Amino acid sequence: MTVYVAPELKPPEPPPEARQLGAWVWLRKNLFNTWYNGVLTVVLAVGIVWGARGAFAFLLSPDRLWGVIPPNATNYAVDVYPRPELTRIWVTLAVVMVLVGLSSATWRPTGKTSWGTILAVVRATGVAAFAVGLLVPPTFVGRNPLLVGGAVLVLLGAVGIRAAGPAAREERLPMLGVLAGVLVLALVVIWLLPVAKTTKVPWTIEVLVLAAAHLVGRPLVRAVGEKTLKVVLSFLWVLSLPVIYLHLERKPVIPWEVVVSWLPWVLPVLVVGYLAILYASRAGRERAAALNALLVVAALAVWFVPSPMVVRLLMLVLVGFTLAAPTFASSGNGRRNFMVGWSGATFFLVYFVTLAVAETGLETQGDFLGGLNLTFLLALGGMLLSFPIGIMMALGRTSTMPIFRLLSTGYIEIVRGVPLITVLFFADKVVPRFLPPGLDFDGVVKAIIAIALFSGAYLAENVRGGLQSIPKGQYEAARALGMTTAQMTMLITLPQALRAVIPAIVGQVISLFKDTSLVAIIGLADFFRVARDIVPNQPASLGSQIENLVMAAVVYWIFTFSFSRASLRLERKLGVGTR
Amino acid sequence: MADNGKRDIIICEDVKKWFGDFQALRGISTRVYEQEVVVIIGPSGSGKSTWIRCINRLEVHQEGRIIVDGIELTSDVRNIEQIRSEVGMVFQQFNLFPHLTVMQNITLAQTWVRKRTKAEAEEKAMALLERVGIPEQAHKFPGQLSGGQQQRVAIARSLAMDPKIMLFDEPTSALDPEMIKEVLDVMKELAQSGMTMLVVTHEMGFAREVADRVIFMDQGQIVEEGTPEHFFTNPQHDRTKLFLSQIL
Ligand SMILES: Nc1ncnc2c1ncn2[C@@H]1O[C@H](COP(=O)(O)OP(=O)(O)OP(=O)(O)O)[C@@H](O)[C@H]1O
Ligand SMILES: [Mg+2]
């Protein structure tokens, strides 16, 4: 037996350069490695070519009325929204842009990409354009531009990758910068080419607002602190919804005498609220519980005496906050934040109700918001509201208290057992019968609530799955440190559960986005309905339903595809599946 | 009062516990005095974990009494959280919070349960990370640390609550041999600093060197207890002899 002793331990070496496979080798290895794979490849290729030729022949036939789409851009965006009021839409969009800009500065997406990736995308686009050029009918005018443009892009990409060499693979371009570049490119396109002729200026302003908000956001993060800003922005996102909605649907003529008549109710609630929260956060648990019982009774009582709706709602908010006060407001710092939160909630509630009782001074009455704007409002609203519903139902279903378990299980199983159309119809036709006469919501509000209730039930099941995937040890560690159930849920288990189910949540958001097209059932004119009924029935574009539906499909696809790409990045950033 | 004049900090009187029909604890009676280090040994399934988990009420005993630092463990919620923040626990699987950094793991309960400010909590956390020897890891995530480092973070996380008692449930069983020592060293230092400790472990070297008393459990009961001296030189019960002969 010979003895081996290593002379000295070897230092690590860099990994070998990835070997570039030649195109033929790649084809042989992946598509023609066995005779039946070869046959399959040929058959599929013939099928794809045949299908694509047919599709292009159909889409590019001289009979197609693609010309009807550009003149209808405004209809697609807003439907019958009064044209003189369109600035409102742009202002609302600017509000969203401010929030997006501030959020991107606060959460700072840290993703990086490389020149190689971008050039590969350019090359792939070129290949696709060239292939399309080969497949379109020879009579199509765009054929040569496609072939030439495609070839140029392929060359550009390939040459760029070769020229950059190994440096092309370094991931050092910030994703945010790349996105900014794309936006600038889009602006250049709309100023140079004849697209978006009438909306050039507003679009440019929107992009500038976005950029300004992002740039203001950076020093703001440093001044205010990241954590505070995150909390504030989360609140603002939720609050943006009623603000946007009211701004779009109302040109308020505020009935000041009504608002003033609330004061004798609202002021006492504010004083009582302040004292109650202070007391609940300082006194022991038992006394706080007694106070809460009193407040719950009072909050119920105001529903039975003639009192303004705003006071009833304010009391509900107050009960929520005093219930949470012993847990979250018992230290000095926490108490201050808690009071700020409560004041904010109160302020926005009063603001919202004030606008809601205001007369609309807009010319058209009722639900006039439509088109892509309505689709987005429904999706955003449904999403923002379905999260709290889903999370509460998931917690209820996993709770140890049988009554909560029963209620949330019942809710989830009932809602999941019926189609969305039924829920929409129910919200539109049945719920108003149970409301006091005269109190009916706009169709948009009812649709948002129905969508949120529906989506919330599915979300609840996803979140529950996440909660169940958390090891028992996490609960035990939190308990062993003396955390209360509420703290354990908010700080330990829920954040982990949500991270674990991001892919499922994104799937849910995507289907929610597509499901908004069902609101036609209650008479709303969302993007899909505009494409299906409204534009094709106009005298100038009669018979163009196919064209419009194809366009709608492409638009839906672009948005859902972007969601799923964005979520992939988010997953990678949060390290789902690793760690 | 114990014989040496120190105060009893844990009192167990005939503690019984069932899982369904299966009786995991068949009447445990013992007292632990302040600053005592008790090592609990015994075969798998003998109820060691169940017993120490009853002491901070991660498990609920059904009969008998457990009194921790003068407070009896009952179903009254207020007592339980008070006890839990006085009793630290270190688990075999570390159970660090994977979505938080090491620093956040140690400061979270300090700010939410002990109501310290962030600055106080971070200062305390840094001091404890120094004490367990890994101050440079403060801003990593648990998944980026070795097992031994993770367990030391878990110890620091418990100590940050200023507990009067520390419970350890096989703290080194999930570790590679090279890392066991770094965790045991921290525990030895802790024992010398006067912490009251209940340690379930198979590390006989640790028991011999640090323990004031060794308890041998089997079938949900205490079979024999005494000084490490007694155990390793002169065990009495046949069951104890058999067990020791298997592991030594
Ligand atoms: N949650 C539970 N449900 C049912 N039986 C349990 C449960 N937890 C523990 N047991 C049983 O109680 C007995 C004692 O378990 P315990 O975990 O306390 O043993 P242990 O002495 O810590 O063993 P080990 O050395 O394997 O950790 C075992 O037979 C176990 O199967
Ligand atoms: Mg055990």
Short mmCIF file of C-alpha atoms in Angstrom, two decimals, chain A residues 248-505:
data_model
loop_
_atom_site.label_atom_id
_atom_site.label_comp_id
_atom_site.label_asym_id
_atom_site.label_seq_id
_atom_site.Cartn_x
_atom_site.Cartn_y
_atom_site.Cartn_z
CA LEU A 248 -62.33 61.08 -11.76
CA GLU A 249 -66.01 60.70 -11.02
CA ARG A 250 -66.77 63.93 -9.18
CA LYS A 251 -66.33 67.59 -9.80
CA PRO A 252 -67.40 68.30 -6.30
CA VAL A 253 -69.83 70.94 -5.31
CA ILE A 254 -69.18 70.49 -1.62
CA PRO A 255 -72.27 71.00 0.53
CA TRP A 256 -70.57 72.94 3.31
CA GLU A 257 -73.66 73.16 5.48
CA VAL A 258 -73.74 69.35 5.63
CA VAL A 259 -70.07 69.15 6.52
CA VAL A 260 -70.48 71.77 9.24
CA SER A 261 -73.45 69.88 10.65
CA TRP A 262 -71.10 66.94 11.34
CA LEU A 263 -68.87 68.95 13.61
CA PRO A 264 -70.85 68.50 16.85
CA TRP A 265 -70.44 64.74 16.29
CA VAL A 266 -66.93 64.56 14.90
CA LEU A 267 -65.19 66.79 17.45
CA PRO A 268 -66.26 64.72 20.48
CA VAL A 269 -65.21 61.54 18.67
CA LEU A 270 -61.77 63.04 18.10
CA VAL A 271 -61.34 64.04 21.74
CA VAL A 272 -62.68 60.73 23.05
CA GLY A 273 -60.53 58.88 20.54
CA TYR A 274 -57.35 60.65 21.58
CA LEU A 275 -57.97 59.98 25.26
CA ALA A 276 -59.09 56.40 24.64
CA ILE A 277 -56.00 55.46 22.68
CA LEU A 278 -53.77 57.11 25.25
CA TYR A 279 -55.51 55.23 28.03
CA ALA A 280 -55.57 51.89 26.20
CA SER A 281 -51.86 52.10 25.50
CA ARG A 282 -50.92 52.91 29.09
CA ALA A 283 -53.35 51.04 31.30
CA GLY A 284 -52.93 47.31 31.73
CA ARG A 285 -54.52 44.81 29.41
CA GLU A 286 -57.56 44.26 31.57
CA ARG A 287 -58.53 47.91 31.82
CA ALA A 288 -57.88 48.40 28.12
CA ALA A 289 -60.18 45.46 27.40
CA ALA A 290 -62.92 47.02 29.53
CA LEU A 291 -62.54 50.31 27.70
CA ASN A 292 -62.72 48.49 24.38
CA ALA A 293 -65.91 46.74 25.36
CA LEU A 294 -67.41 50.16 26.13
CA LEU A 295 -66.25 51.57 22.81
CA VAL A 296 -67.62 48.62 20.86
CA VAL A 297 -71.01 49.20 22.46
CA ALA A 298 -70.81 52.91 21.62
CA ALA A 299 -69.75 52.17 18.04
CA LEU A 300 -72.73 49.88 17.60
CA ALA A 301 -75.07 52.33 19.30
CA VAL A 302 -74.37 55.15 16.83
CA TRP A 303 -75.75 52.95 14.05
CA PHE A 304 -79.11 52.88 15.80
CA VAL A 305 -79.47 56.54 16.60
CA PRO A 306 -79.87 59.08 13.81
CA SER A 307 -76.28 60.20 13.28
CA PRO A 308 -74.18 61.09 10.24
CA MET A 309 -72.60 58.14 8.44
CA VAL A 310 -69.16 59.68 8.90
CA VAL A 311 -69.40 59.35 12.68
CA ARG A 312 -70.43 55.72 12.47
CA LEU A 313 -67.41 54.98 10.31
CA LEU A 314 -65.09 57.04 12.53
CA MET A 315 -66.19 55.02 15.55
CA LEU A 316 -65.37 51.76 13.75
CA VAL A 317 -61.91 53.06 12.91
CA LEU A 318 -61.42 54.16 16.50
CA VAL A 319 -62.39 50.73 17.86
CA GLY A 320 -59.86 49.12 15.54
CA PHE A 321 -57.12 51.42 16.77
CA THR A 322 -57.88 51.12 20.50
CA LEU A 323 -57.97 47.32 20.14
CA ALA A 324 -54.49 47.41 18.67
CA ALA A 325 -53.17 50.10 21.02
CA PRO A 326 -51.94 47.86 23.89
CA THR A 327 -49.86 45.84 21.45
CA PHE A 328 -48.44 48.53 19.19
CA ALA A 329 -48.53 51.80 21.10
CA SER A 330 -47.13 50.95 24.49
CA SER A 331 -43.71 52.55 24.01
CA GLY A 332 -43.23 56.30 23.54
CA ASN A 333 -42.10 56.09 19.94
CA GLY A 334 -44.73 53.56 18.97
CA ARG A 335 -47.43 55.67 20.57
CA ARG A 336 -46.51 58.73 18.56
CA ASN A 337 -46.55 56.80 15.28
CA PHE A 338 -49.79 55.18 16.30
CA MET A 339 -51.45 58.55 16.94
CA VAL A 340 -50.21 59.83 13.60
CA GLY A 341 -51.66 56.74 11.93
CA TRP A 342 -55.01 57.24 13.61
CA SER A 343 -55.14 60.96 12.77
CA GLY A 344 -54.29 60.17 9.16
CA ALA A 345 -56.98 57.52 8.91
CA THR A 346 -59.51 59.89 10.45
CA PHE A 347 -58.58 62.75 8.15
CA PHE A 348 -58.87 60.68 5.00
CA LEU A 349 -62.12 59.14 6.09
CA VAL A 350 -63.68 62.56 6.60
CA TYR A 351 -62.22 63.75 3.30
CA PHE A 352 -63.54 60.71 1.47
CA VAL A 353 -67.04 60.94 2.91
CA THR A 354 -67.14 64.67 2.20
CA LEU A 355 -66.37 64.07 -1.46
CA ALA A 356 -68.78 61.16 -1.57
CA VAL A 357 -71.70 63.30 -0.45
CA ALA A 358 -70.69 66.10 -2.82
CA GLU A 359 -72.79 66.59 -5.92
CA THR A 360 -71.04 65.80 -9.18
CA GLY A 361 -70.73 68.82 -11.40
CA LEU A 362 -69.54 66.76 -14.35
CA GLU A 363 -71.85 66.82 -17.32
CA THR A 364 -72.52 63.11 -17.67
CA GLN A 365 -74.07 61.38 -14.68
CA GLY A 366 -73.35 57.96 -13.27
CA ASP A 367 -70.67 55.62 -14.53
CA PHE A 368 -68.95 57.36 -17.37
CA LEU A 369 -65.45 56.25 -16.67
CA GLY A 370 -64.47 53.53 -19.13
CA GLY A 371 -61.79 52.03 -21.30
CA LEU A 372 -58.29 51.15 -20.22
CA ASN A 373 -58.55 53.65 -17.37
CA LEU A 374 -61.48 51.78 -15.89
CA THR A 375 -59.67 48.47 -16.34
CA PHE A 376 -56.70 49.83 -14.42
CA LEU A 377 -58.82 51.38 -11.70
CA LEU A 378 -60.68 48.09 -11.23
CA ALA A 379 -57.44 46.12 -11.17
CA LEU A 380 -55.66 48.49 -8.80
CA GLY A 381 -58.66 48.82 -6.51
CA GLY A 382 -59.42 45.10 -6.55
CA MET A 383 -55.81 44.30 -5.79
CA LEU A 384 -55.32 46.82 -2.98
CA LEU A 385 -58.54 45.76 -1.25
CA SER A 386 -58.16 42.04 -1.83
CA PHE A 387 -54.89 41.93 0.09
CA PRO A 388 -56.30 42.89 3.50
CA ILE A 389 -59.31 40.65 2.87
CA GLY A 390 -57.16 37.71 1.82
CA ILE A 391 -54.74 38.10 4.70
CA MET A 392 -57.47 38.46 7.31
CA MET A 393 -59.34 35.45 5.97
CA ALA A 394 -56.15 33.37 5.90
CA LEU A 395 -55.38 34.32 9.49
CA GLY A 396 -58.99 33.62 10.44
CA ARG A 397 -58.90 30.21 8.86
CA THR A 398 -55.70 29.26 10.66
CA SER A 399 -56.75 30.85 13.94
CA THR A 400 -57.29 28.81 17.07
CA MET A 401 -60.64 30.51 17.70
CA PRO A 402 -63.45 28.38 16.25
CA ILE A 403 -65.74 31.32 15.48
CA PHE A 404 -63.14 33.04 13.28
CA ARG A 405 -62.28 29.74 11.67
CA LEU A 406 -65.89 29.01 10.88
CA LEU A 407 -66.59 32.47 9.46
CA SER A 408 -63.54 32.63 7.23
CA THR A 409 -63.81 29.03 6.05
CA GLY A 410 -67.44 29.67 5.17
CA TYR A 411 -66.57 32.86 3.32
CA ILE A 412 -63.71 31.30 1.39
CA GLU A 413 -65.61 28.19 0.38
CA ILE A 414 -68.73 30.08 -0.67
CA VAL A 415 -66.90 32.68 -2.74
CA ARG A 416 -64.60 30.14 -4.35
CA GLY A 417 -67.62 28.02 -5.22
CA VAL A 418 -69.30 30.63 -7.41
CA PRO A 419 -68.18 32.35 -10.63
CA LEU A 420 -67.09 35.99 -10.52
CA ILE A 421 -70.05 36.92 -12.71
CA THR A 422 -72.37 35.81 -9.92
CA VAL A 423 -70.52 37.90 -7.35
CA LEU A 424 -70.63 40.95 -9.62
CA PHE A 425 -74.30 40.47 -10.29
CA PHE A 426 -74.99 39.98 -6.58
CA ALA A 427 -73.12 43.16 -5.69
CA ASP A 428 -74.98 45.09 -8.35
CA LYS A 429 -78.52 43.87 -7.95
CA VAL A 430 -78.93 42.22 -4.56
CA VAL A 431 -76.80 44.18 -2.12
CA PRO A 432 -78.52 47.54 -2.79
CA ARG A 433 -81.80 46.02 -1.56
CA PHE A 434 -80.30 45.60 1.87
CA LEU A 435 -78.94 49.13 2.02
CA PRO A 436 -81.05 52.02 3.27
CA PRO A 437 -82.97 53.60 0.37
CA GLY A 438 -81.03 56.32 -1.35
CA LEU A 439 -77.68 54.83 -0.42
CA ASP A 440 -76.39 53.07 -3.48
CA PHE A 441 -72.85 53.06 -4.73
CA ASP A 442 -71.68 53.72 -8.26
CA GLY A 443 -71.23 50.68 -10.43
CA VAL A 444 -67.45 51.14 -10.36
CA VAL A 445 -67.34 50.96 -6.57
CA LYS A 446 -69.56 47.91 -6.53
CA ALA A 447 -67.40 46.25 -9.16
CA ILE A 448 -64.21 46.98 -7.21
CA ILE A 449 -65.73 45.55 -4.05
CA ALA A 450 -67.00 42.45 -5.84
CA ILE A 451 -63.66 41.82 -7.49
CA ALA A 452 -61.82 42.35 -4.21
CA LEU A 453 -64.13 39.99 -2.33
CA PHE A 454 -63.74 37.37 -5.04
CA SER A 455 -60.01 37.66 -5.40
CA GLY A 456 -59.59 37.91 -1.62
CA ALA A 457 -60.95 34.39 -1.17
CA TYR A 458 -58.36 32.94 -3.55
CA LEU A 459 -55.63 35.06 -2.03
CA ALA A 460 -56.62 33.76 1.39
CA GLU A 461 -55.99 30.21 0.28
CA ASN A 462 -52.60 31.15 -1.14
CA VAL A 463 -51.58 32.94 2.04
CA ARG A 464 -52.83 30.03 4.13
CA GLY A 465 -50.57 27.75 2.12
CA GLY A 466 -47.70 30.09 2.94
CA LEU A 467 -48.55 30.12 6.63
CA GLN A 468 -48.63 26.33 6.70
CA SER A 469 -45.22 26.14 5.10
CA ILE A 470 -43.64 27.99 8.04
CA PRO A 471 -41.81 25.57 10.33
CA LYS A 472 -43.21 25.10 13.82
CA GLY A 473 -39.88 26.27 15.20
CA GLN A 474 -40.56 29.83 14.02
CA TYR A 475 -43.70 30.04 16.12
CA GLU A 476 -41.91 28.52 19.09
CA ALA A 477 -38.96 30.88 18.83
CA ALA A 478 -41.28 33.89 18.68
CA ARG A 479 -43.29 32.62 21.65
CA ALA A 480 -40.18 31.82 23.62
CA LEU A 481 -39.11 35.45 23.23
CA GLY A 482 -42.37 36.57 24.83
CA MET A 483 -44.09 37.90 21.72
CA THR A 484 -47.86 38.14 21.69
CA THR A 485 -49.84 36.38 19.00
CA ALA A 486 -50.34 39.65 17.12
CA GLN A 487 -46.63 40.47 17.17
CA MET A 488 -45.69 36.96 16.11
CA THR A 489 -48.07 37.13 13.17
CA MET A 490 -47.15 40.61 11.97
CA LEU A 491 -43.40 40.34 12.45
CA ILE A 492 -42.50 36.70 11.98
CA THR A 493 -44.97 34.40 10.30
CA LEU A 494 -46.93 36.62 7.91
CA PRO A 495 -43.91 38.28 6.25
CA GLN A 496 -42.36 34.88 5.64
CA ALA A 497 -45.64 33.40 4.42
CA LEU A 498 -46.17 36.24 1.93
CA ARG A 499 -42.66 35.87 0.56
CA ALA A 500 -43.11 32.16 0.12
CA VAL A 501 -46.23 32.55 -2.00
CA ILE A 502 -45.24 35.44 -4.28
CA PRO A 503 -45.55 33.31 -7.43
CA ALA A 504 -49.08 32.26 -6.48
CA ILE A 505 -50.01 35.82 -5.56
#
